[in-house]
Amino acid sequence: MRSFIVAGRVARQILKDRRTMALMFVAPLLVLFLLYTVLNTPVMKPRITTVSLPAEWTTVLSQEAETTPASDLNAALQTLKARNTDAVAVYAEPNLTVYVEGTEASVTMSVQKAVASATATYTRKQTVEDVRAQVQALLAHASGAQGASAASAGELTLPQVGVSFTYLNGSADTSAFDGISPLLMGFFIFFFVFLLAGVAFLRERTTGTLERLLATPVKRCEIVLGYFLGFGVFVCLQTLMVQAYMVGLLKVTLKGDFALVMLINLLLAAGSLSLGTLLSAFARNELQMFQFIPIVIVPQVLFCGLFNLRGAPAWVSWLSAAFPLTYASNALNDVALRGLGFSSIWPDLLVLLGYVVVFLVLNTLALKKYRRI
Amino acid sequence: MQAGYAIQITGLQVGYGRQVVLPCLNVAIPRGRIVGVLGPSGSGKTTLVKAIMGITPFQAGSVTVFGQPVPSLSAMAAIGYMAQNDALYDDLTATDHLLFYARLSGMRTAAARVRAKELLNFVGLDKETGKSIRDFSGGMRRRLSLAIALVNHPPLLMLDEPTVGIDPVLRRKFWDEFTALKASGCTLLATTHVMDEAARCDRLLMIREGRLIADGSVSELLSLSGTATLEDAFLHFSGEAAKECD
């Protein structure tokens, strides 16, 4: 059968492409390991700052969350704004008001769960103690003990606690999608720009047009910058379109400035463009360019803030800190979900700009493979 | 005198990884000649051209173009290059290509337009200005590649298999053009494995397995080998021992 002849040729070709062979087996294991790490991260205990919460209640809450007592509500709320705590629980009899930041659905849910569980346990204990006190009072009255009276037994009243949640950002209706939508916007821009730029620049290499260009008296850095600007025009248009579509039609949460979100997305796209063109130097064909997805894209998505990794191993934080998408994700969440301005996100923007510069310089160096000057 | 040569190559060694393509090459090419590099496929002709262009790093030796060291931007500015694979942008037109390379060589837009028009006439593509390259035939692509190589009035033209894949009529036209360019003072270095083309060169460098096995005019090589055809001469020199590198 001729199919076997074709199959034999395909197998021989794949066997000779060592990188495809390696990635065929290593990439799935790597992605599975990263997913395992993310999904196996222990369920985090929320950090709750308590103000005027009865000691017994605080003790019960401590079993569900990391509690820190505070005396001043305003100071506690500042801590919450700085995201050094996940919630502030303030008790003013008979109401418990819980302030949450509100942009991370998983954090809000864990706070709600901890407060509900602790409140139920506390009120149950209080009820048992009240009943016990009433029964003892009644028994004392019945045995005619000195000083005991029926009046002290009184009427049994169950403790009534009203729990309400106040959101600094977002609301009770904030869904998981709302919480990750700015990040998704950044991811899609990053992903598409990376692939298109990488494949386009790879084509310049494989068709010989890059080498032909290097045969002209043009500096390597001029070539790299030229490609960057040429692709950049279309990357800007693509970024504008994706952002306008997500904000205008999909109604993705945008509390902050549209232009500032655009600036973040453009810097992210510029980083992705320069990274894509850089990595195309290490690919011989389109297939090898696509093989970078599990190595370069997937870890960034898993570790950029999509999942809460507070309880993850230290290496996860190091890896996360090395990814451009992490900084874009931080900045996008700050502007889109929290309504913060340039003064809050400039360090993230600076890091993104740094990545663009570093990748462009590396691109110029990678062209040394063809021409030393 | 070194500056008297268009190209001076001393102890050139080029390789890719562990494979040595040109072990040691010494050659000097005077100005205003057509020099043919003759050798079978895989003998190192294209590697030699790329090394002279400065787009293939070499491990040892030196190359100068009109006295300028290679690789250098000044040496590149003096060279017009016709690559073996046409390396054209399929979605652009012939005019787009010529304007692009003319502007890269430092011409202003108006001058680049004039030059593009001249060259399209020269290579007979003046009726095809609106066509995308993807609709060009193989011969049209080669003609455009030649026009691109000439865009900056280069004193040295490097032609890597310039007539491969084109019909005999166009091949003859190309060689007439090369002769005309030589008459205008241009130096041409053309690789080929077609013997009748090689016969039109002023001087031939015969290469086998990266080694220069013979160097001289057609008549000198025929006389030295005692053969009647260049093909026989090539086989004769191939049989001799390779020259030793210093």
Coordinates of C-alpha atoms in Angstrom, one line a residue, chain A residues 15-369:
Chain A
L15 CA 12.7 11.6 13.2
K16 CA 15.3 13.8 11.6
D17 CA 13.7 17.0 13.0
R18 CA 15.1 16.6 16.5
R19 CA 13.4 19.7 17.9
T20 CA 10.0 18.5 16.8
M21 CA 10.7 15.2 18.3
A22 CA 11.8 16.7 21.6
L23 CA 8.9 19.1 21.8
M24 CA 6.4 16.4 20.8
F25 CA 7.3 14.6 24.0
V26 CA 8.5 17.4 26.3
A27 CA 5.9 20.1 25.6
P28 CA 2.8 18.1 26.8
L29 CA 4.7 17.1 29.9
L30 CA 5.8 20.6 30.6
V31 CA 2.3 22.1 30.1
L32 CA 0.8 19.3 32.2
F33 CA 3.3 19.9 35.0
L34 CA 2.6 23.7 35.0
L35 CA -1.2 23.0 35.1
Y36 CA -0.7 20.6 37.9
T37 CA 1.3 23.2 39.8
V38 CA -1.4 25.8 39.3
L39 CA -4.3 23.6 40.1
N40 CA -2.6 21.9 43.0
T41 CA -1.7 25.2 44.7
P42 CA -3.3 24.9 48.2
V43 CA -6.6 26.8 48.6
M44 CA -5.5 30.1 50.1
K45 CA -6.7 31.4 53.4
P46 CA -7.9 35.0 52.9
R47 CA -6.3 37.8 54.9
I48 CA -9.0 39.6 56.9
T49 CA -8.4 42.7 59.0
T50 CA -10.9 42.9 61.9
V51 CA -12.1 46.1 63.5
S52 CA -14.2 45.9 66.8
L53 CA -14.9 42.2 66.2
P54 CA -15.6 40.3 69.5
A55 CA -12.7 38.2 70.6
E56 CA -14.5 34.9 70.4
W57 CA -15.7 35.7 66.9
T58 CA -12.1 36.6 65.9
T59 CA -10.9 33.3 67.3
V60 CA -13.5 31.4 65.2
L61 CA -12.6 33.5 62.1
S62 CA -8.9 32.8 62.6
Q63 CA -9.6 29.1 61.8
E64 CA -10.9 30.2 58.3
A65 CA -8.6 33.1 57.6
E66 CA -5.5 34.9 58.5
T67 CA -6.8 37.6 60.8
T68 CA -5.2 40.9 61.9
P69 CA -6.9 43.0 64.4
A70 CA -7.0 46.8 63.8
S71 CA -8.4 49.7 65.7
D72 CA -8.8 52.3 63.0
L73 CA -11.2 51.6 60.2
N74 CA -9.7 54.2 57.8
A75 CA -6.2 52.7 58.3
A76 CA -7.6 49.2 57.7
L77 CA -9.3 50.4 54.5
Q78 CA -6.0 51.9 53.3
T79 CA -4.4 48.5 53.8
L80 CA -7.2 47.0 51.7
K81 CA -6.7 49.5 48.9
A82 CA -3.0 48.7 48.9
R83 CA -4.0 45.0 48.6
N84 CA -2.1 44.1 51.7
T85 CA -5.3 42.5 53.1
D86 CA -8.2 40.8 51.3
A87 CA -11.0 42.2 53.5
V88 CA -11.8 44.4 56.4
A89 CA -14.5 43.1 58.8
V90 CA -16.1 45.8 61.0
Y91 CA -18.6 44.9 63.7
A92 CA -21.0 47.5 65.0
E93 CA -23.7 45.5 66.9
P94 CA -25.7 43.9 65.5
N95 CA -24.2 44.3 62.0
L96 CA -21.0 43.0 60.5
T97 CA -19.8 44.9 57.5
V98 CA -17.2 43.3 55.3
Y99 CA -15.2 45.4 52.9
V100 CA -13.6 43.6 50.0
E101 CA -11.5 44.8 47.1
G102 CA -13.8 43.1 44.7
T103 CA -11.8 42.7 41.5
E104 CA -10.6 39.2 42.0
A105 CA -13.6 36.9 42.1
S106 CA -11.7 34.0 43.7
V107 CA -10.5 36.2 46.6
T108 CA -14.0 37.7 47.1
M109 CA -15.5 34.2 47.2
S110 CA -12.9 32.9 49.7
V111 CA -13.6 35.9 52.0
Q112 CA -17.4 35.3 51.7
K113 CA -16.9 31.7 52.5
A114 CA -14.7 32.3 55.5
V115 CA -17.0 35.0 56.9
A116 CA -20.1 32.9 56.4
S117 CA -18.6 29.9 58.0
A118 CA -17.1 31.8 61.0
T119 CA -20.4 33.7 61.5
A120 CA -22.4 30.5 61.6
T121 CA -20.0 28.9 64.1
Y122 CA -19.9 32.0 66.2
T123 CA -23.7 32.5 66.3
R124 CA -24.2 28.8 67.0
K125 CA -21.8 28.9 70.0
Q126 CA -23.4 32.1 71.2
T127 CA -26.8 30.4 71.0
V128 CA -25.6 27.4 72.9
E129 CA -24.1 29.5 75.6
D130 CA -27.2 31.6 75.9
V131 CA -29.4 28.5 76.2
R132 CA -27.0 27.1 78.7
A133 CA -27.2 30.3 80.8
Q134 CA -30.9 30.3 80.6
V135 CA -31.2 26.6 81.6
Q136 CA -28.9 27.2 84.5
A137 CA -30.9 30.2 85.6
L138 CA -34.1 28.2 85.4
L139 CA -32.6 25.3 87.3
A140 CA -31.4 27.7 90.0
H141 CA -34.8 29.3 90.2
A142 CA -36.5 25.8 90.4
S143 CA -34.2 24.7 93.2
G144 CA -34.9 27.9 95.1
A145 CA -31.4 29.0 95.3
Q146 CA -30.8 32.2 97.1
G147 CA -30.8 35.3 94.8
A148 CA -32.1 33.3 91.8
S149 CA -35.3 34.6 90.4
A150 CA -37.6 33.6 87.5
A151 CA -37.0 37.0 86.0
S152 CA -33.3 36.3 85.5
A153 CA -34.2 33.4 83.3
G154 CA -36.1 35.8 81.1
E155 CA -37.0 35.1 77.4
L156 CA -34.6 33.2 75.1
T157 CA -33.4 35.5 72.3
L158 CA -31.3 34.1 69.5
P159 CA -28.4 36.3 68.4
Q160 CA -29.2 38.3 65.2
V161 CA -26.2 39.2 63.1
G162 CA -26.6 41.1 59.8
V163 CA -23.7 40.5 57.5
S164 CA -23.3 42.9 54.5
F165 CA -20.5 43.2 51.9
T166 CA -19.2 46.4 50.6
Y167 CA -17.0 46.4 47.5
L168 CA -14.2 49.0 46.9
N169 CA -14.2 48.0 43.2
G170 CA -16.6 45.8 41.4
S171 CA -19.9 44.6 43.0
A172 CA -21.7 41.5 44.1
D173 CA -22.5 41.0 40.4
T174 CA -18.8 41.0 39.4
S175 CA -18.4 37.6 37.6
A176 CA -15.3 35.6 37.2
F177 CA -15.2 36.7 33.5
D178 CA -15.3 40.4 34.6
G179 CA -12.4 39.8 36.8
I180 CA -10.2 38.3 34.1
S181 CA -11.5 40.2 31.1
P182 CA -8.7 42.8 31.0
L183 CA -6.2 40.1 31.3
L184 CA -7.8 38.1 28.5
M185 CA -7.7 41.3 26.3
G186 CA -4.0 41.6 27.0
F187 CA -3.5 37.9 26.3
F188 CA -5.2 37.8 22.9
I189 CA -3.3 40.8 21.8
F190 CA 0.0 39.3 23.0
F191 CA -0.8 35.9 21.4
F192 CA -1.9 37.1 17.9
V193 CA 0.9 39.6 17.6
F194 CA 3.5 37.0 18.7
L195 CA 2.4 34.5 16.1
L196 CA 1.8 36.9 13.2
A197 CA 5.1 38.7 13.7
G198 CA 7.0 35.5 14.3
V199 CA 5.7 33.8 11.2
A200 CA 6.0 37.0 9.0
F201 CA 9.7 37.5 10.0
L202 CA 10.4 33.8 9.6
R203 CA 9.1 34.0 6.1
E204 CA 11.6 36.8 5.4
R205 CA 14.3 34.4 6.5
T206 CA 13.1 31.4 4.6
T207 CA 12.4 33.2 1.3
G208 CA 15.8 34.8 1.4
T209 CA 14.5 38.4 1.4
L210 CA 16.1 39.1 4.8
E211 CA 19.5 37.9 3.5
R212 CA 19.0 39.9 0.3
L213 CA 18.3 42.9 2.5
L214 CA 21.4 42.2 4.6
A215 CA 23.4 42.4 1.3
T216 CA 22.7 46.1 1.2
P217 CA 24.6 48.7 3.2
V218 CA 21.8 48.9 5.9
K219 CA 22.8 48.5 9.5
R220 CA 21.4 45.5 11.4
C221 CA 19.7 47.8 13.9
E222 CA 18.0 49.8 11.1
I223 CA 16.6 46.5 9.6
V224 CA 15.3 45.4 13.0
L225 CA 13.8 48.8 13.7
G226 CA 12.3 49.0 10.2
Y227 CA 10.6 45.7 10.6
F228 CA 9.4 46.7 14.1
L229 CA 7.9 49.9 12.8
G230 CA 6.4 48.3 9.7
F231 CA 4.7 45.6 11.6
G232 CA 4.0 48.0 14.4
V233 CA 1.6 50.1 12.4
F234 CA -0.7 47.1 11.9
V235 CA -0.2 45.9 15.4
C236 CA -1.4 49.3 16.7
L237 CA -4.5 48.9 14.5
Q238 CA -5.1 45.4 15.6
T239 CA -4.7 46.4 19.3
L240 CA -7.1 49.3 18.9
M241 CA -9.7 47.0 17.2
V242 CA -9.5 44.3 19.8
Q243 CA -9.7 46.8 22.7
A244 CA -12.6 48.7 21.2
Y245 CA -14.4 45.5 20.4
M246 CA -14.0 44.1 24.0
V247 CA -14.9 47.4 25.7
G248 CA -17.5 48.6 23.3
L249 CA -19.4 45.5 22.3
L250 CA -18.5 42.9 24.9
K251 CA -18.9 45.5 27.6
V252 CA -15.8 44.4 29.4
T253 CA -15.3 46.3 32.7
L254 CA -13.4 49.6 32.2
K255 CA -13.3 51.8 35.2
G256 CA -10.2 53.7 34.2
D257 CA -9.0 55.6 31.2
F258 CA -9.4 54.0 27.7
A259 CA -6.3 55.6 26.4
L260 CA -4.2 54.4 29.3
V261 CA -5.4 50.8 28.7
M262 CA -4.5 51.4 25.1
L263 CA -1.0 52.4 26.1
I264 CA -0.6 49.2 28.2
N265 CA -1.8 47.1 25.4
L266 CA 0.4 48.8 22.8
L267 CA 3.5 48.3 25.0
L268 CA 2.5 44.7 25.5
A269 CA 2.0 44.3 21.7
A270 CA 5.4 45.9 21.1
G271 CA 7.0 43.4 23.5
S272 CA 5.2 40.5 21.8
L273 CA 6.2 41.8 18.3
S274 CA 9.9 42.0 19.2
L275 CA 9.7 38.7 21.1
G276 CA 8.1 37.0 18.1
T277 CA 10.6 38.3 15.6
L278 CA 13.4 37.4 18.0
L279 CA 12.3 33.8 18.4
S280 CA 11.7 33.4 14.7
A281 CA 15.5 33.4 14.5
F282 CA 15.5 30.0 16.2
A283 CA 12.8 28.4 14.0
R284 CA 13.4 26.9 10.6
N285 CA 9.8 26.7 9.6
E286 CA 6.3 27.7 10.6
L287 CA 5.8 24.4 12.5
Q288 CA 8.8 25.2 14.7
M289 CA 7.4 28.7 15.3
F290 CA 4.1 27.2 16.5
Q291 CA 6.1 25.0 18.8
F292 CA 7.0 28.0 20.9
I293 CA 3.4 28.3 22.0
P294 CA 3.7 25.7 24.8
I295 CA 7.1 27.0 25.8
V296 CA 6.6 30.7 25.7
I297 CA 2.8 31.5 25.7
V298 CA 1.2 28.8 27.9
P299 CA 3.4 29.4 31.0
Q300 CA 2.8 33.2 30.7
V301 CA -1.0 32.6 30.7
L302 CA -0.9 30.3 33.7
F303 CA 1.4 32.5 35.8
C304 CA 0.4 36.0 34.9
G305 CA -2.4 36.3 37.4
L306 CA -5.2 34.3 35.9
F307 CA -5.0 32.0 38.9
N308 CA -4.3 33.0 42.4
L309 CA -0.9 31.7 43.1
R310 CA -0.3 33.0 46.7
G311 CA 0.2 29.5 48.0
A312 CA 2.3 28.3 45.0
P313 CA 6.0 27.3 45.3
A314 CA 8.6 30.1 45.2
W315 CA 9.8 29.3 41.7
V316 CA 6.3 30.1 40.3
S317 CA 6.6 33.6 41.6
W318 CA 10.1 34.0 40.1
L319 CA 8.9 32.7 36.8
S320 CA 5.8 34.9 37.0
A321 CA 8.1 37.9 37.6
A322 CA 10.0 37.1 34.5
F323 CA 7.0 37.3 32.1
P324 CA 5.9 40.5 30.3
L325 CA 2.3 39.3 30.5
T326 CA 2.4 39.5 34.3
Y327 CA 3.2 43.2 34.2
A328 CA 0.7 43.9 31.6
S329 CA -1.9 42.0 33.6
N330 CA -1.1 44.0 36.7
A331 CA -1.4 47.3 34.9
L332 CA -4.6 46.3 33.0
N333 CA -6.3 45.1 36.2
D334 CA -5.3 48.3 38.0
V335 CA -6.7 50.6 35.3
A336 CA -9.6 48.6 34.0
L337 CA -10.9 47.1 37.2
R338 CA -9.7 49.5 39.9
G339 CA -9.8 52.8 38.0
L340 CA -6.2 53.6 38.9
G341 CA -4.1 56.1 36.9
F342 CA -0.7 56.4 35.3
S343 CA 1.0 57.2 38.7
S344 CA 0.0 53.7 39.9
I345 CA 1.1 51.7 36.9
W346 CA 4.2 53.4 35.6
P347 CA 6.5 50.8 37.1
D348 CA 4.7 48.1 35.1
L349 CA 4.9 50.2 32.0
L350 CA 8.6 50.8 32.5
V351 CA 9.2 47.0 32.7
L352 CA 7.2 46.4 29.5
L353 CA 9.2 49.1 27.8
G354 CA 12.4 47.4 29.1
Y355 CA 11.3 44.1 27.5
V356 CA 10.7 45.8 24.1
V357 CA 14.2 47.4 24.2
V358 CA 15.9 44.1 25.3
F359 CA 14.2 42.0 22.7
L360 CA 15.0 44.6 20.0
V361 CA 18.7 44.5 21.0
L362 CA 18.7 40.7 21.1
N363 CA 17.1 40.8 17.6
T364 CA 19.9 42.9 16.3
L365 CA 22.4 40.5 17.8
A366 CA 20.6 37.5 16.4
L367 CA 21.2 38.9 12.9
K368 CA 24.9 38.4 13.4
K369 CA 24.3 34.9 12.4

